[in-house]
Coordinates of C-alpha atoms in Angstrom, one line a residue:
X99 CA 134.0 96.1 140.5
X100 CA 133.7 94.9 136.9
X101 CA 130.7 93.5 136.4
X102 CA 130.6 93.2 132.3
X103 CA 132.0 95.2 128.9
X104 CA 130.6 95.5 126.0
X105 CA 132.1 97.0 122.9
X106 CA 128.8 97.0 121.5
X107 CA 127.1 100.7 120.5
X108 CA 123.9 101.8 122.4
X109 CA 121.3 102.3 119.7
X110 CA 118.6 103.7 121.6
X111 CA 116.9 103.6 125.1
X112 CA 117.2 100.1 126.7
X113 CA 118.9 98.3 123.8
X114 CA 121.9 98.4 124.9
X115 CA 123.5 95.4 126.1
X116 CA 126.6 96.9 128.9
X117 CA 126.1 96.0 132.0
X118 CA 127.8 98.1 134.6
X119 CA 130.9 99.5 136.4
X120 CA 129.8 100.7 139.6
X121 CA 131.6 102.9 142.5
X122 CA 133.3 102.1 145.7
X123 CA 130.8 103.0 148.5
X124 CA 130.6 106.1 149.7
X125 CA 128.5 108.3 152.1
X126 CA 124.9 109.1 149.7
X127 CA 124.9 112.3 148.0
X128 CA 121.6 114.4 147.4
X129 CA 119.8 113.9 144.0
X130 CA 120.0 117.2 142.6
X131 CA 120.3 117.9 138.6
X132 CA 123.2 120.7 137.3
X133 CA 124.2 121.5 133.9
X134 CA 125.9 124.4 134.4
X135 CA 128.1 123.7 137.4
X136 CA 131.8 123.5 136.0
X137 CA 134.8 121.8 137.7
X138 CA 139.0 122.3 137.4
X139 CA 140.8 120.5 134.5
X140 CA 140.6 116.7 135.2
X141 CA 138.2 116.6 137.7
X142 CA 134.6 115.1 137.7
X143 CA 132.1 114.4 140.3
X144 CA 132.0 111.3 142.9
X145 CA 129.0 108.5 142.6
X146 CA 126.7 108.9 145.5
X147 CA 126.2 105.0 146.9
X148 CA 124.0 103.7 149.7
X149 CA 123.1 100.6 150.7
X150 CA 119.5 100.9 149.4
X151 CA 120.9 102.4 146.0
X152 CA 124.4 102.3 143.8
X153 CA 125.1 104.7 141.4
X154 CA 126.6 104.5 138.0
X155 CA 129.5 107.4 136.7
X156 CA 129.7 107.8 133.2
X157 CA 132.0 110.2 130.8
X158 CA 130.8 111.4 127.6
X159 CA 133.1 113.1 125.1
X160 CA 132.1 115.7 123.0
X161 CA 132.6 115.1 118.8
X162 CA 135.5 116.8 117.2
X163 CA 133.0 119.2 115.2
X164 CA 132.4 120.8 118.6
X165 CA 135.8 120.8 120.1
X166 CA 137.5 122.6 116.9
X167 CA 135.2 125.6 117.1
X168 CA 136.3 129.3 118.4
X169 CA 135.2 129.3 122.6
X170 CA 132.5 131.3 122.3
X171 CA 130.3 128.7 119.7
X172 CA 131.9 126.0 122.1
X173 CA 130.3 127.3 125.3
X174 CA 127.3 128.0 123.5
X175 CA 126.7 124.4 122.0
X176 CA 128.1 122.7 125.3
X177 CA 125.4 124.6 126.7
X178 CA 122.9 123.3 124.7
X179 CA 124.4 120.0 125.0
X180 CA 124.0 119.6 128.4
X181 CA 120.1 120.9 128.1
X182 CA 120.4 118.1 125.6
X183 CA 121.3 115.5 128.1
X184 CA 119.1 116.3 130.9
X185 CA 116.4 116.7 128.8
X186 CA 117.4 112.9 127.6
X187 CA 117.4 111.6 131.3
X188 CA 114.5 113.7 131.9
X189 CA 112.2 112.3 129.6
X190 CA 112.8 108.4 130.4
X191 CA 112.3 109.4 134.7
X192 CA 116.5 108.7 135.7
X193 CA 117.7 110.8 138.8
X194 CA 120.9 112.3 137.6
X195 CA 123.8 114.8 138.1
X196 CA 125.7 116.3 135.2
X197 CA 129.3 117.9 136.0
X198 CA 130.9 119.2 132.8
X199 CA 134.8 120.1 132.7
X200 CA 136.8 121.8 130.2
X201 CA 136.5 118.9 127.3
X202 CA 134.0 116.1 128.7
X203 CA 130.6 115.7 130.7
X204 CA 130.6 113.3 134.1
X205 CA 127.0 112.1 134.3
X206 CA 125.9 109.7 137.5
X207 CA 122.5 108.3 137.8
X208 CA 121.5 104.9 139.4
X209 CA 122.7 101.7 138.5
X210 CA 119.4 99.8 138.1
X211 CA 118.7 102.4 135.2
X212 CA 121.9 102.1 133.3
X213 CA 121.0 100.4 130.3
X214 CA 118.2 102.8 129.4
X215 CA 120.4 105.9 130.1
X216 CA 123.4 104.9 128.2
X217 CA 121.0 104.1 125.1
X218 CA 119.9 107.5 125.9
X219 CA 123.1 109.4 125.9
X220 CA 124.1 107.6 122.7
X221 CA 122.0 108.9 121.1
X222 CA 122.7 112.6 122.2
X223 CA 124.1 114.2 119.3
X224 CA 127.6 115.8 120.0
X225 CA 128.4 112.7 122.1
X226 CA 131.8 111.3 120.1
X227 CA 132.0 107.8 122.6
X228 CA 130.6 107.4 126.0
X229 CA 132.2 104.6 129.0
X230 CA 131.4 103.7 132.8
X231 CA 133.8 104.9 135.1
X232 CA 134.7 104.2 138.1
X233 CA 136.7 107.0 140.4
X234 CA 139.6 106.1 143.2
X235 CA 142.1 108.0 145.4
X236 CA 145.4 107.0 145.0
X237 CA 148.8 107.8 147.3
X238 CA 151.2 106.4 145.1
X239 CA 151.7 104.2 142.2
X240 CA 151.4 101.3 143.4
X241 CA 147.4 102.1 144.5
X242 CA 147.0 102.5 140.8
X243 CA 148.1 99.2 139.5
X244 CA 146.5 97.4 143.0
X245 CA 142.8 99.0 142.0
X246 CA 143.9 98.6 138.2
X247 CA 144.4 94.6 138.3
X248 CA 141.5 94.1 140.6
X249 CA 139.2 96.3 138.0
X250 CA 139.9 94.8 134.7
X251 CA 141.9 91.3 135.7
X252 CA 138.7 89.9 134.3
X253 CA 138.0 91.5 130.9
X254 CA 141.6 90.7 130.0
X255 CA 141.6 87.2 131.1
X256 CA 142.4 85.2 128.3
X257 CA 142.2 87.9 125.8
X258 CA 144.8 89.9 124.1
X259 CA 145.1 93.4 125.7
X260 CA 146.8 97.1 126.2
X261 CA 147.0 99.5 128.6
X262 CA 146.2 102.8 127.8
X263 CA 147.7 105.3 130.5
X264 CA 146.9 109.1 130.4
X265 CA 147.7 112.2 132.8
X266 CA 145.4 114.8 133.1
X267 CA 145.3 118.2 135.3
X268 CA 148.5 119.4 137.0
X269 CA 151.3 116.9 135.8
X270 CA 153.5 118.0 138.4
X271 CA 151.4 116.8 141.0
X272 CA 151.7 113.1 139.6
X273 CA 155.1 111.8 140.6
X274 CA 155.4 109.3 137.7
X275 CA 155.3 109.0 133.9
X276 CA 152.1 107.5 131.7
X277 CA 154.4 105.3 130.3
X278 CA 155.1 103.5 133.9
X279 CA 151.6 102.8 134.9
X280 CA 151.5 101.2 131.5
X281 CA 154.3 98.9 132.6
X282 CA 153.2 98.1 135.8
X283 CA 150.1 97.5 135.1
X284 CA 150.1 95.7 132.2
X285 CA 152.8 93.5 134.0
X286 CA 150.1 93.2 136.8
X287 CA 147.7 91.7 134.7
X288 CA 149.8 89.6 131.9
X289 CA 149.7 86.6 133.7
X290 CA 145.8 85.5 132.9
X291 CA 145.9 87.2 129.8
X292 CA 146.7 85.8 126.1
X293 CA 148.8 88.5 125.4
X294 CA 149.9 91.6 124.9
X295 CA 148.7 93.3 121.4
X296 CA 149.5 97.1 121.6
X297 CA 147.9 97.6 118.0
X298 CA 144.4 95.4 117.9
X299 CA 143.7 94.5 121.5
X300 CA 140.8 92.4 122.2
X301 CA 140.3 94.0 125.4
X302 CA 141.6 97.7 126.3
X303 CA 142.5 98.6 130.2
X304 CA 142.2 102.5 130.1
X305 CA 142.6 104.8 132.9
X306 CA 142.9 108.6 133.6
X307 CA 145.4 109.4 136.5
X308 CA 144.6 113.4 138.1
X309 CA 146.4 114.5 140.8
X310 CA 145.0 112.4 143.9
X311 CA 142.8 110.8 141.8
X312 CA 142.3 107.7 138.8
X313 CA 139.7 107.5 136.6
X314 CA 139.2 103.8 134.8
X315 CA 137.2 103.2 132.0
X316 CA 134.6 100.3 130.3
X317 CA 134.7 99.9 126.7
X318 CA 133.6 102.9 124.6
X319 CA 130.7 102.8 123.2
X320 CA 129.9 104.4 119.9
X321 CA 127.8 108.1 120.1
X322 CA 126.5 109.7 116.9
X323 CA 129.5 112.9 116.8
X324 CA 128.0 115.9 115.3
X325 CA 126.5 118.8 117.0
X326 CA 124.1 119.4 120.1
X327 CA 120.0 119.5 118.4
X328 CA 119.0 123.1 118.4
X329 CA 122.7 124.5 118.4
X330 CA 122.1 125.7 114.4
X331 CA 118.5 127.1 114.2
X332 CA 115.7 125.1 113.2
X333 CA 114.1 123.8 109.8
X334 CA 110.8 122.2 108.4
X335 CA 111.0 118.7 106.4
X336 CA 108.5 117.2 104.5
X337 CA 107.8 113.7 105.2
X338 CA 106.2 110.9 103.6
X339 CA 107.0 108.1 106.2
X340 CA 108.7 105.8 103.3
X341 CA 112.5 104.9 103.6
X342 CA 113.9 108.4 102.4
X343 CA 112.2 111.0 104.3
X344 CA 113.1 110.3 108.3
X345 CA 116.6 109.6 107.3
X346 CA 116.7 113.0 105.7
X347 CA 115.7 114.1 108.6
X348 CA 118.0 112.7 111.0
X349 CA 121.1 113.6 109.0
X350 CA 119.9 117.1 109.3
X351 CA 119.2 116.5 113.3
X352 CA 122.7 115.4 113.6
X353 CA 124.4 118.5 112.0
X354 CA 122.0 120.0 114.9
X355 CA 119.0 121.2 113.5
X356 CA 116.2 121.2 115.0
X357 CA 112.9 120.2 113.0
X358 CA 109.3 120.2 112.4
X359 CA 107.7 118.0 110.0
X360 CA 105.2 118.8 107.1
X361 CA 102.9 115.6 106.1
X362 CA 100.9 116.6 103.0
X363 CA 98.2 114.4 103.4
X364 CA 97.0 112.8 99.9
X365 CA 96.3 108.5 101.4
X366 CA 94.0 109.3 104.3
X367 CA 93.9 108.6 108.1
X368 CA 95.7 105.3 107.4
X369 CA 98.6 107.1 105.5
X370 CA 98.7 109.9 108.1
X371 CA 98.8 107.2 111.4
X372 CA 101.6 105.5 109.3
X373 CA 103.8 108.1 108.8
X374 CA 103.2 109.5 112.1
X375 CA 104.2 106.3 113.7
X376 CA 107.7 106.9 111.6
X377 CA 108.3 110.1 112.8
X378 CA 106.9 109.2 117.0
X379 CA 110.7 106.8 116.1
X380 CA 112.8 109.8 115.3
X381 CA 111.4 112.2 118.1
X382 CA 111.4 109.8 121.0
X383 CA 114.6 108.3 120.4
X384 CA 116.5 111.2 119.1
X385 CA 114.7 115.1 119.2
X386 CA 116.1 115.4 122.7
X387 CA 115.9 119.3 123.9
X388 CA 113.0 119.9 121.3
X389 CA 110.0 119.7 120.6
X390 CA 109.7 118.7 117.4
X391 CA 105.7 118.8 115.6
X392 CA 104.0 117.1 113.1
X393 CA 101.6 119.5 110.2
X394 CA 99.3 117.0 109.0
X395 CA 98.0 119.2 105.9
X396 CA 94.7 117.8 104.0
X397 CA 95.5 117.7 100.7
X398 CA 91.9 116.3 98.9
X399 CA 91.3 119.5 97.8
X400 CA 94.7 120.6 96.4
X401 CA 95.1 117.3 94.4
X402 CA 91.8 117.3 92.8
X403 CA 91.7 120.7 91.8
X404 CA 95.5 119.6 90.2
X405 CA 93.8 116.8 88.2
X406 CA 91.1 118.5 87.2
X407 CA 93.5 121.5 85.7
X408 CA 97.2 120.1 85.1
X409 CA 98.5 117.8 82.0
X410 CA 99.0 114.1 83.4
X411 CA 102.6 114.2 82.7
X412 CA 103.0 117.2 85.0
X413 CA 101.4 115.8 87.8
X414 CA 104.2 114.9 90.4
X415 CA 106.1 117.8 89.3
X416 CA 103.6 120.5 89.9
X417 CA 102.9 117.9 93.2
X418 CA 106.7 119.0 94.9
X419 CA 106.0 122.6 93.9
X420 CA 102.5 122.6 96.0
X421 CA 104.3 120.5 98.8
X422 CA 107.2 123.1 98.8
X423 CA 105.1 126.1 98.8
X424 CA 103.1 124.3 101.9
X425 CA 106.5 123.7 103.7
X426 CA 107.0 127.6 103.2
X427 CA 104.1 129.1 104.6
X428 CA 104.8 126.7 107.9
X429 CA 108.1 127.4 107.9
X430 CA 107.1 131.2 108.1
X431 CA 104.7 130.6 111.0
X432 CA 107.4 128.2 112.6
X433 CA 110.5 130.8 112.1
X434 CA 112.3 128.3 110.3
X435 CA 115.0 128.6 108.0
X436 CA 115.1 125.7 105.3
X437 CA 113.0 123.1 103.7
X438 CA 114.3 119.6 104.4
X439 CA 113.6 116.9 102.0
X440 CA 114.3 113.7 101.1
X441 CA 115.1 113.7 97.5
X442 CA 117.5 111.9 95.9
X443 CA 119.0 112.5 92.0
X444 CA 117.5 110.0 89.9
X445 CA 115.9 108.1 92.5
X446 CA 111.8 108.5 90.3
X447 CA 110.7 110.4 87.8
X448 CA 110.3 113.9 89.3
X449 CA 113.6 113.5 91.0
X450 CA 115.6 113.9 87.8
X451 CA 117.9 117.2 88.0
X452 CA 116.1 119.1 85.5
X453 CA 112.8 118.6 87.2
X454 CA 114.5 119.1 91.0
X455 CA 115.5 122.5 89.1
X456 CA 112.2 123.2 88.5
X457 CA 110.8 122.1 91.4
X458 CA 113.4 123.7 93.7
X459 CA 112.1 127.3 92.2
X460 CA 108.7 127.4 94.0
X461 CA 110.2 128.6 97.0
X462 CA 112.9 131.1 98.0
X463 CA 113.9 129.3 101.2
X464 CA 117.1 127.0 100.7
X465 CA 116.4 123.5 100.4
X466 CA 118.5 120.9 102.0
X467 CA 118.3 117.6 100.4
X468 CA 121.0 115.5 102.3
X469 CA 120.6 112.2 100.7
X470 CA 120.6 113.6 97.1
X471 CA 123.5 111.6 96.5
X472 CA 123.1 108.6 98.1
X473 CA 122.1 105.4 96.9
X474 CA 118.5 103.3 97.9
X475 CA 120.3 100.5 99.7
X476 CA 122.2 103.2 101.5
X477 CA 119.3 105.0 102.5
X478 CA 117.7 101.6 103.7
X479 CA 120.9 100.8 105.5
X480 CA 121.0 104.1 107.4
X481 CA 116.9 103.4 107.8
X482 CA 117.7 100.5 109.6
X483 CA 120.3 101.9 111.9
X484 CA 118.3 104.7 113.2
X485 CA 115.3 102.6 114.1
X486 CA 112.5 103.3 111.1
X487 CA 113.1 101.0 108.9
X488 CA 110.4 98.2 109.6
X489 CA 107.5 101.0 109.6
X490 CA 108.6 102.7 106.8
X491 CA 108.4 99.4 104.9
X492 CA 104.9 99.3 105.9
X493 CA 103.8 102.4 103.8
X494 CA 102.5 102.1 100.6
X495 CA 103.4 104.4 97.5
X496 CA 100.2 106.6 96.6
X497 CA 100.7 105.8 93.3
X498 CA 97.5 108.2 92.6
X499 CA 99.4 110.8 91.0
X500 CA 102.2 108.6 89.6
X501 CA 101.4 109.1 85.9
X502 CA 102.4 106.3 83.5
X503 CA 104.2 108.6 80.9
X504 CA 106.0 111.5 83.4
X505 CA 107.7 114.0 82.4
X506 CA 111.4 114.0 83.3
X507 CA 112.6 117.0 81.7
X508 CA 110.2 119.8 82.2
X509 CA 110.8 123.3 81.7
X510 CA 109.7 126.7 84.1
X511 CA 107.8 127.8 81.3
X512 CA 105.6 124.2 81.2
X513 CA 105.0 124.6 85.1
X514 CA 103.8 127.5 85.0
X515 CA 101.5 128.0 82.5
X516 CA 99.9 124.1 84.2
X517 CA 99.8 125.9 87.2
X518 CA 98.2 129.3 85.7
X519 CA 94.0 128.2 86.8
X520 CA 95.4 126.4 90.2
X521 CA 93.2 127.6 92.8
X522 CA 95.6 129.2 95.0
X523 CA 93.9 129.2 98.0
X524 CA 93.0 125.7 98.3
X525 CA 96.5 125.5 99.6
X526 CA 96.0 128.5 101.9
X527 CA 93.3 126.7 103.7
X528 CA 94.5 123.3 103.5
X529 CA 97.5 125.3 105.6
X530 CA 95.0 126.9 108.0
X531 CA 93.1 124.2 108.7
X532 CA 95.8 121.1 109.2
X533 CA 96.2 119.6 112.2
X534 CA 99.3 119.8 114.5
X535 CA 100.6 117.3 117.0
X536 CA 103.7 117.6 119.3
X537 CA 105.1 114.2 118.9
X538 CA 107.3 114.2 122.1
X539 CA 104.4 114.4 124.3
X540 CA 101.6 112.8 121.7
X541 CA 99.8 109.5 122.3
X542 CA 99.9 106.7 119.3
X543 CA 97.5 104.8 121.2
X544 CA 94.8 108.2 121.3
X545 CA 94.4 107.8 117.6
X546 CA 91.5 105.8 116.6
X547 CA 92.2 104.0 113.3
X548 CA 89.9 103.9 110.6
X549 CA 87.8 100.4 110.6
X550 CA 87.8 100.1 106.6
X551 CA 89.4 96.5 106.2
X552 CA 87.7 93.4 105.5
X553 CA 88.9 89.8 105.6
X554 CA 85.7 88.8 103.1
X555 CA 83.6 90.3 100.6
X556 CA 79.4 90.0 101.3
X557 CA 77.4 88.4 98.5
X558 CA 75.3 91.7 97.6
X559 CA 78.8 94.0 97.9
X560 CA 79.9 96.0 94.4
X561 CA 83.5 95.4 94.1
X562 CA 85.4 98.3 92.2
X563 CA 89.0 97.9 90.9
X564 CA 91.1 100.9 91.5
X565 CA 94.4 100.0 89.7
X566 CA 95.6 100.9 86.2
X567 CA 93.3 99.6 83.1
X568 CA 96.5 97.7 82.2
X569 CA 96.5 95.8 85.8
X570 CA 92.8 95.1 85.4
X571 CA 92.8 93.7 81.9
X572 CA 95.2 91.5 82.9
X573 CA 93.5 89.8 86.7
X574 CA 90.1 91.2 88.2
X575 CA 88.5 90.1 90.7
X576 CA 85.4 88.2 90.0
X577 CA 82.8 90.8 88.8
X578 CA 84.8 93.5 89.7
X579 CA 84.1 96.9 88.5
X580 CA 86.7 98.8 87.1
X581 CA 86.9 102.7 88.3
X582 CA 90.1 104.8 88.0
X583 CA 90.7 106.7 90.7
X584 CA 90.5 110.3 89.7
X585 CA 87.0 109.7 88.3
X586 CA 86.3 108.0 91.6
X587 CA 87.3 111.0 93.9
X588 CA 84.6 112.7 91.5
X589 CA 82.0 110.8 91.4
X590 CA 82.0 108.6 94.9
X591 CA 79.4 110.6 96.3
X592 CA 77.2 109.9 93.6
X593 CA 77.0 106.2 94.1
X594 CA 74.4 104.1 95.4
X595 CA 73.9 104.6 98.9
X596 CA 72.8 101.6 101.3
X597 CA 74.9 99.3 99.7
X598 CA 78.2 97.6 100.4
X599 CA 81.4 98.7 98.5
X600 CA 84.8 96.6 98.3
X601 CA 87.5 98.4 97.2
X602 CA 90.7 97.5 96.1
X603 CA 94.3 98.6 94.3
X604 CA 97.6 98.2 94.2
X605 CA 99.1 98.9 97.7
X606 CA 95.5 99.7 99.4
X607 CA 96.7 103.2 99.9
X608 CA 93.9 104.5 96.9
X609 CA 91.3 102.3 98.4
X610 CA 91.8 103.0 102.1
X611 CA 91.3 107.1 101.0
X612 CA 88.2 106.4 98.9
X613 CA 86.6 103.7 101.6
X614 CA 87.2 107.0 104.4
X615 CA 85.6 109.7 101.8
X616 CA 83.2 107.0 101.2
X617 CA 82.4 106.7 105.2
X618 CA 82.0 110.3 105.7

């Protein structure tokens, strides 16, 4: 029986807000798992009730990218679609069964889990729409309409509606025409409706008739299309845990491939917990069938030795090229196949097409930039809809190696003769030595975070001023001593020890790194 419909799209595990269409009981089937049993045209399985548990029936549909291609890609990526969506049920604890037929999956799983598996199978990519279903036997037409107005007489009362009527499996074998359990039905029900709309229903009645058999469905909700995760290779993206980044990612995860993700390090633990929290978002609530990690690479080192040797202008540019060539040598220990970044034409300084140009050149593995033409409140917009915007908000710019004159045309001649005296194998170790963590099975909560803050500043503490000259001429605190940052990663370990330090800069990215060099 109809308990409630939703139109609304399942964003992720338990967020959904469908209730349930549940099935007739019927004698309790074992709880057994199988993605690779196949049934005839039309047919799906039968929810298992008892009295101690009901059971919930829903179809997914695959995407059209899926259900164009030749039949050897199809079986391949159904295949790794329906790994996919046990490995989605898996990983929350819900009992299932999964029956795929020729162009659909039937999964069943208990009722008092719905919510969280329908937020889970939305967000399965290759899933095109997804809605309960409930499954009758039928003699003749006139069982049809009976179980068809008791089902939905409900969800159309007082609401404009069609009926949407479709055959499936051997026509032959269903003595009437779609068209006529349109009629009837709709006649069946028009009496507590508004109305009939045929072209923007409120409410839709939708069933699927198989020989023997009906199938009638809740309101779709929305899936993600695209392909199955894993179904085209896999890929390394660099991440910074801003707005740009993760939503690079995803779009790449829903053209199905699979990802690690490269975090060169330059803001400290603090920056490195942040980002990580962004990225924990996209692998619980969408990596499904991987196991995507996360390369946290320190990159104190690198960045020094690029101050220390690389005009100020060059800064960011030479920055990418280091990042890119770190992706690279992880990508080559990953098997990977591309870079993935979040880059976007225009968006800052080293982001202009002459510098991507020059930037793009430090590696030969194809880059994939797959928001390079969107704009910022686009990116945001998408940020929000796959479920990182309000952390990525959180992270501060490391304005560090933002220069205040960049360069925004270089040339591959400038780059390299900056980079000429780079110690090369800063990068190599930095690579050797990072530290890896499988974010699927990782623990937030393990991660200590680093007890730098203050809510006051002691009498006897030395307050430095980490921001621009410009910024400090203009407000200091209070006796504050001004120190740019460069000279402070430099000369920190010279400074009085046994007193108290309060540090401070624009975002509290710079300060949080120094006050954790500082600590050590």
């Amino acid at each position: 029986m109809l308990k409630r419909l939703s139109s609304k799209r399942a964003s992720g595990p338990g967020e959904i807000g469908a209730g349930g269409w549940h099935s007739a009981d019927s004698p309790r089937r074992p709880r057994t798992v199988d993605n690779s049993k196949r049934t005839p045209s039309g047919e799906g399985p039968t929810p298992a009730t008892s009295d101690a548990e009901k059971r919930s029936l829903v179809l997914l549909r695959f995407s059209g990218d899926i259900t164009t291609k030749a039949p050897p890609t199809r079986r391949r990526f159904l295949q790794r679609m329906g790994a996919n969506i046990k490995d989605a049920l898996k990983s929350l604890g819900i009992d299932h069964k999964t029956t795929r037929t020729h162009d659909r999956f039937f999964v069943e799983f208990p009722s008092h889990q719905e919510d969280s598996a329908l937020g889970a199978l939305a967000n399965v990519f290759g899933v095109q729409s997804l809605a309960l279903v409930e499954k009758h036997a039928w003699t003749c037409l006139d069982d049809i309409v009976e179980i068809g107005e008791r089902i939905f007489r409900d969800a159309v009362r007082g609401r404009t509606f069609a009926v949407r009527a479709r055959r499936v499996g051997d026509r032959r074998a269903i003595p009437f025409q779609s068209e006529e359990v349109q009629r009837r039905l709709g006649s069946a029900l028009l009496p507590g409706a508004k109305g009939v709309s045929l072209n923007s229903p409120e409410q839709v009645a939708a069933l699927e008739i198989v020989p023997g058999e009906a199938y009638f469905f809740g309101q779709n909700i929305r899936g993600r299309g695209g392909l199955p995760l894993g179904c085209e290779g896999s890929a390394v993206a660099l991440v910074s845990g801003g707005f740009d980044s993760p939503v690079a990612a995803w779009l790449m995860m829903k053209r199905g491939v699979a990802l690690d993700y490269v975090f060169c390090n330059l803001g400290g633990r603090a920056h490195q917990l942040e980002t990580l929290e962004v990225m924990k978002v996209i692998s619980d609530r969408w990596s499904y069938g991987t196991r995507p990690h996360f390369h946290a690479v320190d990159f104190d080192d690198v960045t020094r030795d690029l101050q220390e040797k690389v005009t100020t202008r060059y800064w960011q540019v030479v920055l990418k090229r280091l990042m890119l060539r770190t992706a690279e040598l992880i990508a080559a220990e990953r098997d990977a196949a591309a870079i993935v970044t979040g880059d976007a034409v225009g968006q800052v300084s080293s982001q202009t097409l002459q510098n991507i140009a020059v930037i793009s050149s430090a590696t030969t593995l194809p880059i994939l930039r797959p928001v390079v033409g969107l704009n910022k409140d686009e990116i945001i917009g998408q940020a929000r809809d796959i479920g990182t915007h309000d952390l990525s908000a959180k992270v501060g710019e490391y304005c560090a190696m933002v220069p205040s004159k960049p360069a925004t045309r270089a040339t591959r001649a400038q780059i390299d003769a900056e980079e000429h005296d780079l110690n090369r194998s800063l990068l190599e170790r930095a690579v050797s030595e990072r530290t890896v963590f499988d974010l699927r099975t990782f623990d937030l909560k393990s991660l200590e975070k680093p007890e730098i803050q203050t809510s006051e500043i002691p009498r006897d503490a030395i307050v430095l001023d980490l921001r621009s000259k410009a910024a400090f001429q203009g407000w200091r605190y209070p006796d504050a001593l001004f120190l740019d940052f460069p000279n402070a990663l430099r000369v920190y370990s010279q400074l009085e020890s046994g007193r108290s330090y309060v540090l401070y800069c624009e975002f509290g990215l710079k300060s949080g790194h120094l006050a954790e060099l500082m600590q050590r």
